[in-house]
mmCIF file of C-alpha atoms in Angstrom:
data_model
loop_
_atom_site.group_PDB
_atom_site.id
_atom_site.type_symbol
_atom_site.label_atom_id
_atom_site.label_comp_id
_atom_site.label_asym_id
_atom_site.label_seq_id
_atom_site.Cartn_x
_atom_site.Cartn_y
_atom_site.Cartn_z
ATOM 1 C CA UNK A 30 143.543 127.700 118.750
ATOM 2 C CA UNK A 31 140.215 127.081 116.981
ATOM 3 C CA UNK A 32 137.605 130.223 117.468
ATOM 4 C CA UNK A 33 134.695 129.917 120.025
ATOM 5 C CA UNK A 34 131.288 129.685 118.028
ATOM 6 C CA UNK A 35 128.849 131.702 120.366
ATOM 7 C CA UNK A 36 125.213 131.963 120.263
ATOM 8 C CA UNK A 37 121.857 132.224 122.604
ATOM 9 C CA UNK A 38 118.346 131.819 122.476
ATOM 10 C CA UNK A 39 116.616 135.292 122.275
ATOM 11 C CA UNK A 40 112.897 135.479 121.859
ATOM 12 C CA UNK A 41 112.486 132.600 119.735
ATOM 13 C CA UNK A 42 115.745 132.912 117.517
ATOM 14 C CA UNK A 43 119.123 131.519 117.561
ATOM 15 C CA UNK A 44 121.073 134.832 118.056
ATOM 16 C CA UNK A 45 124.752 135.312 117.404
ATOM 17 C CA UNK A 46 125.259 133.803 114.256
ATOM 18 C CA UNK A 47 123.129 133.454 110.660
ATOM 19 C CA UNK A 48 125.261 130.204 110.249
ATOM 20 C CA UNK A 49 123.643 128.664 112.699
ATOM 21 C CA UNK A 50 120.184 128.858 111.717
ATOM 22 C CA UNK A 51 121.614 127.750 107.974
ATOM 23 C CA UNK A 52 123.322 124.809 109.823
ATOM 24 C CA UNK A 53 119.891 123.871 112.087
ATOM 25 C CA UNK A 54 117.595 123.814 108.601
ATOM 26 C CA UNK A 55 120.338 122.437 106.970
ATOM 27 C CA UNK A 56 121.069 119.096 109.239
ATOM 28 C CA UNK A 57 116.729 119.466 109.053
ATOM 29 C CA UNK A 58 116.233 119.220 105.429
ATOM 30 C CA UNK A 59 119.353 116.185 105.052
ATOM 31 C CA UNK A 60 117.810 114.298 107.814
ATOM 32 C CA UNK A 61 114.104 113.701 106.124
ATOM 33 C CA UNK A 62 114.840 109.893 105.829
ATOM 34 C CA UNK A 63 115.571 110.092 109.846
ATOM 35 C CA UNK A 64 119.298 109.025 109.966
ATOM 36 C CA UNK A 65 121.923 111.094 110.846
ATOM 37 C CA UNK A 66 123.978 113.270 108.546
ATOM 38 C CA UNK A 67 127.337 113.064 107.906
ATOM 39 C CA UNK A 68 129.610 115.903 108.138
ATOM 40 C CA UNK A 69 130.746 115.591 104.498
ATOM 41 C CA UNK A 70 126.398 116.181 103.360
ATOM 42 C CA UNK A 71 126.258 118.905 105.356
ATOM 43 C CA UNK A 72 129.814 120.543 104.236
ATOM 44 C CA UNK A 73 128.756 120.099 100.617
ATOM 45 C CA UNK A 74 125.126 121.243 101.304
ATOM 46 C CA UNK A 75 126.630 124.605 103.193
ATOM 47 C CA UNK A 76 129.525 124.553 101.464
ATOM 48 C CA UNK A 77 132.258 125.067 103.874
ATOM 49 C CA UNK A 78 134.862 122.309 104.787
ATOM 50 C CA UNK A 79 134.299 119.132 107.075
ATOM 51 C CA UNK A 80 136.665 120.440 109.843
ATOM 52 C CA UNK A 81 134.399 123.653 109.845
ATOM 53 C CA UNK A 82 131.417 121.617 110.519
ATOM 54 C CA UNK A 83 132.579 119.386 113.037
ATOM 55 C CA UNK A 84 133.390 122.706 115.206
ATOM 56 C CA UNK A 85 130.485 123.828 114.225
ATOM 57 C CA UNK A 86 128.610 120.601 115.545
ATOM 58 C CA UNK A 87 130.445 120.399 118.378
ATOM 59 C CA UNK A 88 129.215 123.828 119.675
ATOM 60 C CA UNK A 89 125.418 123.531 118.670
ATOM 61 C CA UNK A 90 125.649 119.892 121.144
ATOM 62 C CA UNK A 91 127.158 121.984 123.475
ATOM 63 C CA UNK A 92 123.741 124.530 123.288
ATOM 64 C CA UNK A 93 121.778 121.264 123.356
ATOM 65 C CA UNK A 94 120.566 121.709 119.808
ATOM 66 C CA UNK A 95 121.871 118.568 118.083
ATOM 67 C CA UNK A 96 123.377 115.336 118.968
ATOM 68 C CA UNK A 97 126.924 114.692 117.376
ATOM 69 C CA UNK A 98 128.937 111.465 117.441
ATOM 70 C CA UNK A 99 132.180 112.341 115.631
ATOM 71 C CA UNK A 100 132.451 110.327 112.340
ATOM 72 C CA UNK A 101 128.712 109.059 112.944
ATOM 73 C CA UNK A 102 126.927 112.731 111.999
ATOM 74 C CA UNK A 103 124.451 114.640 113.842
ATOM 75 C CA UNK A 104 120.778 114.580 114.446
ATOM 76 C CA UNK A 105 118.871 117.454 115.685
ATOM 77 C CA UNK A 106 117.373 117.483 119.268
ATOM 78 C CA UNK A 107 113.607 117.765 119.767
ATOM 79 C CA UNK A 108 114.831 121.644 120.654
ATOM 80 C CA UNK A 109 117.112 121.982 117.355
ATOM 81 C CA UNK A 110 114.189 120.678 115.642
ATOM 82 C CA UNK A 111 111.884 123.132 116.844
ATOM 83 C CA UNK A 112 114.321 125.855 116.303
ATOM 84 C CA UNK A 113 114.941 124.402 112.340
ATOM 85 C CA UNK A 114 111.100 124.139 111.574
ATOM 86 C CA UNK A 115 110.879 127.703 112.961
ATOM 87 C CA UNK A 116 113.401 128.988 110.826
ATOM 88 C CA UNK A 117 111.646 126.508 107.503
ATOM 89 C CA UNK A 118 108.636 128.362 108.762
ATOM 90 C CA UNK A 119 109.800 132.129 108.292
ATOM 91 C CA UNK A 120 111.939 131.425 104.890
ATOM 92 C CA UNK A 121 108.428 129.379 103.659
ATOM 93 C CA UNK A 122 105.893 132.222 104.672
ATOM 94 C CA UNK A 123 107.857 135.070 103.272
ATOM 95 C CA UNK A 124 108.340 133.282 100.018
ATOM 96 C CA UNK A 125 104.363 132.634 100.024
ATOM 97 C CA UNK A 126 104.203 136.404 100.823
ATOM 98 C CA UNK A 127 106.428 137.972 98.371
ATOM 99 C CA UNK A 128 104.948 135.880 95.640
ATOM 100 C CA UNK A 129 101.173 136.492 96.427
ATOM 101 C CA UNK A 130 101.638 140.469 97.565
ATOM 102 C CA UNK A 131 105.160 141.716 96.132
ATOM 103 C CA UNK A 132 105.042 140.198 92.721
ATOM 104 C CA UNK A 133 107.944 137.842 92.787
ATOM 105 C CA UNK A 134 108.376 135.217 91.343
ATOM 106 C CA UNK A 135 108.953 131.877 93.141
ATOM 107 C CA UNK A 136 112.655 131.544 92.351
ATOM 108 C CA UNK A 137 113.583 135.390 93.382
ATOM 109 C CA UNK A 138 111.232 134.760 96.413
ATOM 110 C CA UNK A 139 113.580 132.253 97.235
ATOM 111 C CA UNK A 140 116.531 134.018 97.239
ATOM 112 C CA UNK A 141 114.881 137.061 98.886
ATOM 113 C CA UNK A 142 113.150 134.559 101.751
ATOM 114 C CA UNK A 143 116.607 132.589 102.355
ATOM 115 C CA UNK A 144 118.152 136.836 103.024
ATOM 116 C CA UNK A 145 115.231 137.531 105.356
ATOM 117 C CA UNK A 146 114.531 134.448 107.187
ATOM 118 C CA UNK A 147 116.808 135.373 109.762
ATOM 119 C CA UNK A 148 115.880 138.580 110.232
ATOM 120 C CA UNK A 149 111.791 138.760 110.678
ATOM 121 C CA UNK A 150 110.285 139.700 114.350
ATOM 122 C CA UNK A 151 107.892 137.078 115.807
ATOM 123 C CA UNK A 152 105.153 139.990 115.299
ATOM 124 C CA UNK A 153 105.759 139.646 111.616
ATOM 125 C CA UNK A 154 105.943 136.153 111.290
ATOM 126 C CA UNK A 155 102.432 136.409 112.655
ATOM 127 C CA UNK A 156 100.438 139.112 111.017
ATOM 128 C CA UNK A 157 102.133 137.894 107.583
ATOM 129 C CA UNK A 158 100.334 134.132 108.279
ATOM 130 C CA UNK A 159 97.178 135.786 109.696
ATOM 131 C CA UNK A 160 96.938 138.314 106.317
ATOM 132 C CA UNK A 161 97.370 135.490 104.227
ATOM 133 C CA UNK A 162 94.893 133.036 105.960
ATOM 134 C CA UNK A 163 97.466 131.050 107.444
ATOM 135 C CA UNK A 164 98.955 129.476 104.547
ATOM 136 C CA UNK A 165 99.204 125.398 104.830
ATOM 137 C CA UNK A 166 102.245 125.697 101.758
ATOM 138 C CA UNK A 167 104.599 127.578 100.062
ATOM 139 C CA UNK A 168 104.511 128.745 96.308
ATOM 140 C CA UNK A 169 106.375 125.784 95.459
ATOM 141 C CA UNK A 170 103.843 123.353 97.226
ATOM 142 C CA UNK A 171 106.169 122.593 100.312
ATOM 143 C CA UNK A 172 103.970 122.319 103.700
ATOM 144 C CA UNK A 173 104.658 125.511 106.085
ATOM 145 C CA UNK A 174 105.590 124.307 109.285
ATOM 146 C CA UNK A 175 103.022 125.104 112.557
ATOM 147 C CA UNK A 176 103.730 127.234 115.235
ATOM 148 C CA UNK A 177 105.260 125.806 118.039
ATOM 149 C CA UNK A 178 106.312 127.021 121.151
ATOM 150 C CA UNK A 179 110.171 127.688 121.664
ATOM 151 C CA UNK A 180 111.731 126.198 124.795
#
């Protein structure tokens, strides 16, 4: 018997899982040219196999955070969306923030943004933007998704 993926919305976040947050900006970033993506992009982008994504799919539809035709791939819902740019938003301000105030560089930010992404209060999120003048980009010239509400 496969094993239940479970997760909730908590104050803004995806709870339960890292995954799915990786999985939600994943199927985000693949979909830029606005057509679905196929289980095979997003098991070589996360790399994990196709049968793990499918399950995987087939529970964040369930949560109303994607829409998945089996063998057609998935496209985010206007929630999923909101819930991907959120998550684009944290990993892009703390890379912006580690570069400008830490020192890093922009490669270690990256790796040090995608560890912390998921972790980072709302309350952070915000006074991090609001020190740094509420950055339009990241160090690497990608735009930093708005706020939005959640829900």
């Amino acid at each position: 018997m496969p094993s239940m993926v479970y997760f909730q919305v908590v104050n803004r976040k995806v709870s339960g899982s890292v995954s799915v947050e990786d999985y939600l900006k994943a199927i985000l970033r693949l979909s830029e040219e606005g057509e679905p993506v196929s289980t095979t992009a997003l098991a070589q982008r996360l790399d994990c196999t196709p049968a793990a994504v499918s399950q995987m799919c087939k529970a964040l539809a369930q949560q109303g955070l994607v829409h998945h035709q089996p063998y057609r791939g998935v496209r985010l819902t206007e929630q999923g969306r909101t819930y991907a740019e959120e998550i684009v938003r944290h990993h892009r301000l703390l890379e912006r923030y580690l570069c400008e105030h830490l020192g890093f560089s922009p490669e270690a930010a990256h790796d040090e943004a995608e560890r912390l992404e998921h972790h980072i209060s709302e309350e952070f999120e915000d006074r991090i933007a609001h020190l740094m003048n509420e950055p339009d980009t990241c160090p690497h010239g990608q735009p930093i998704p708005p706020k939005r509400p959640i829900g």
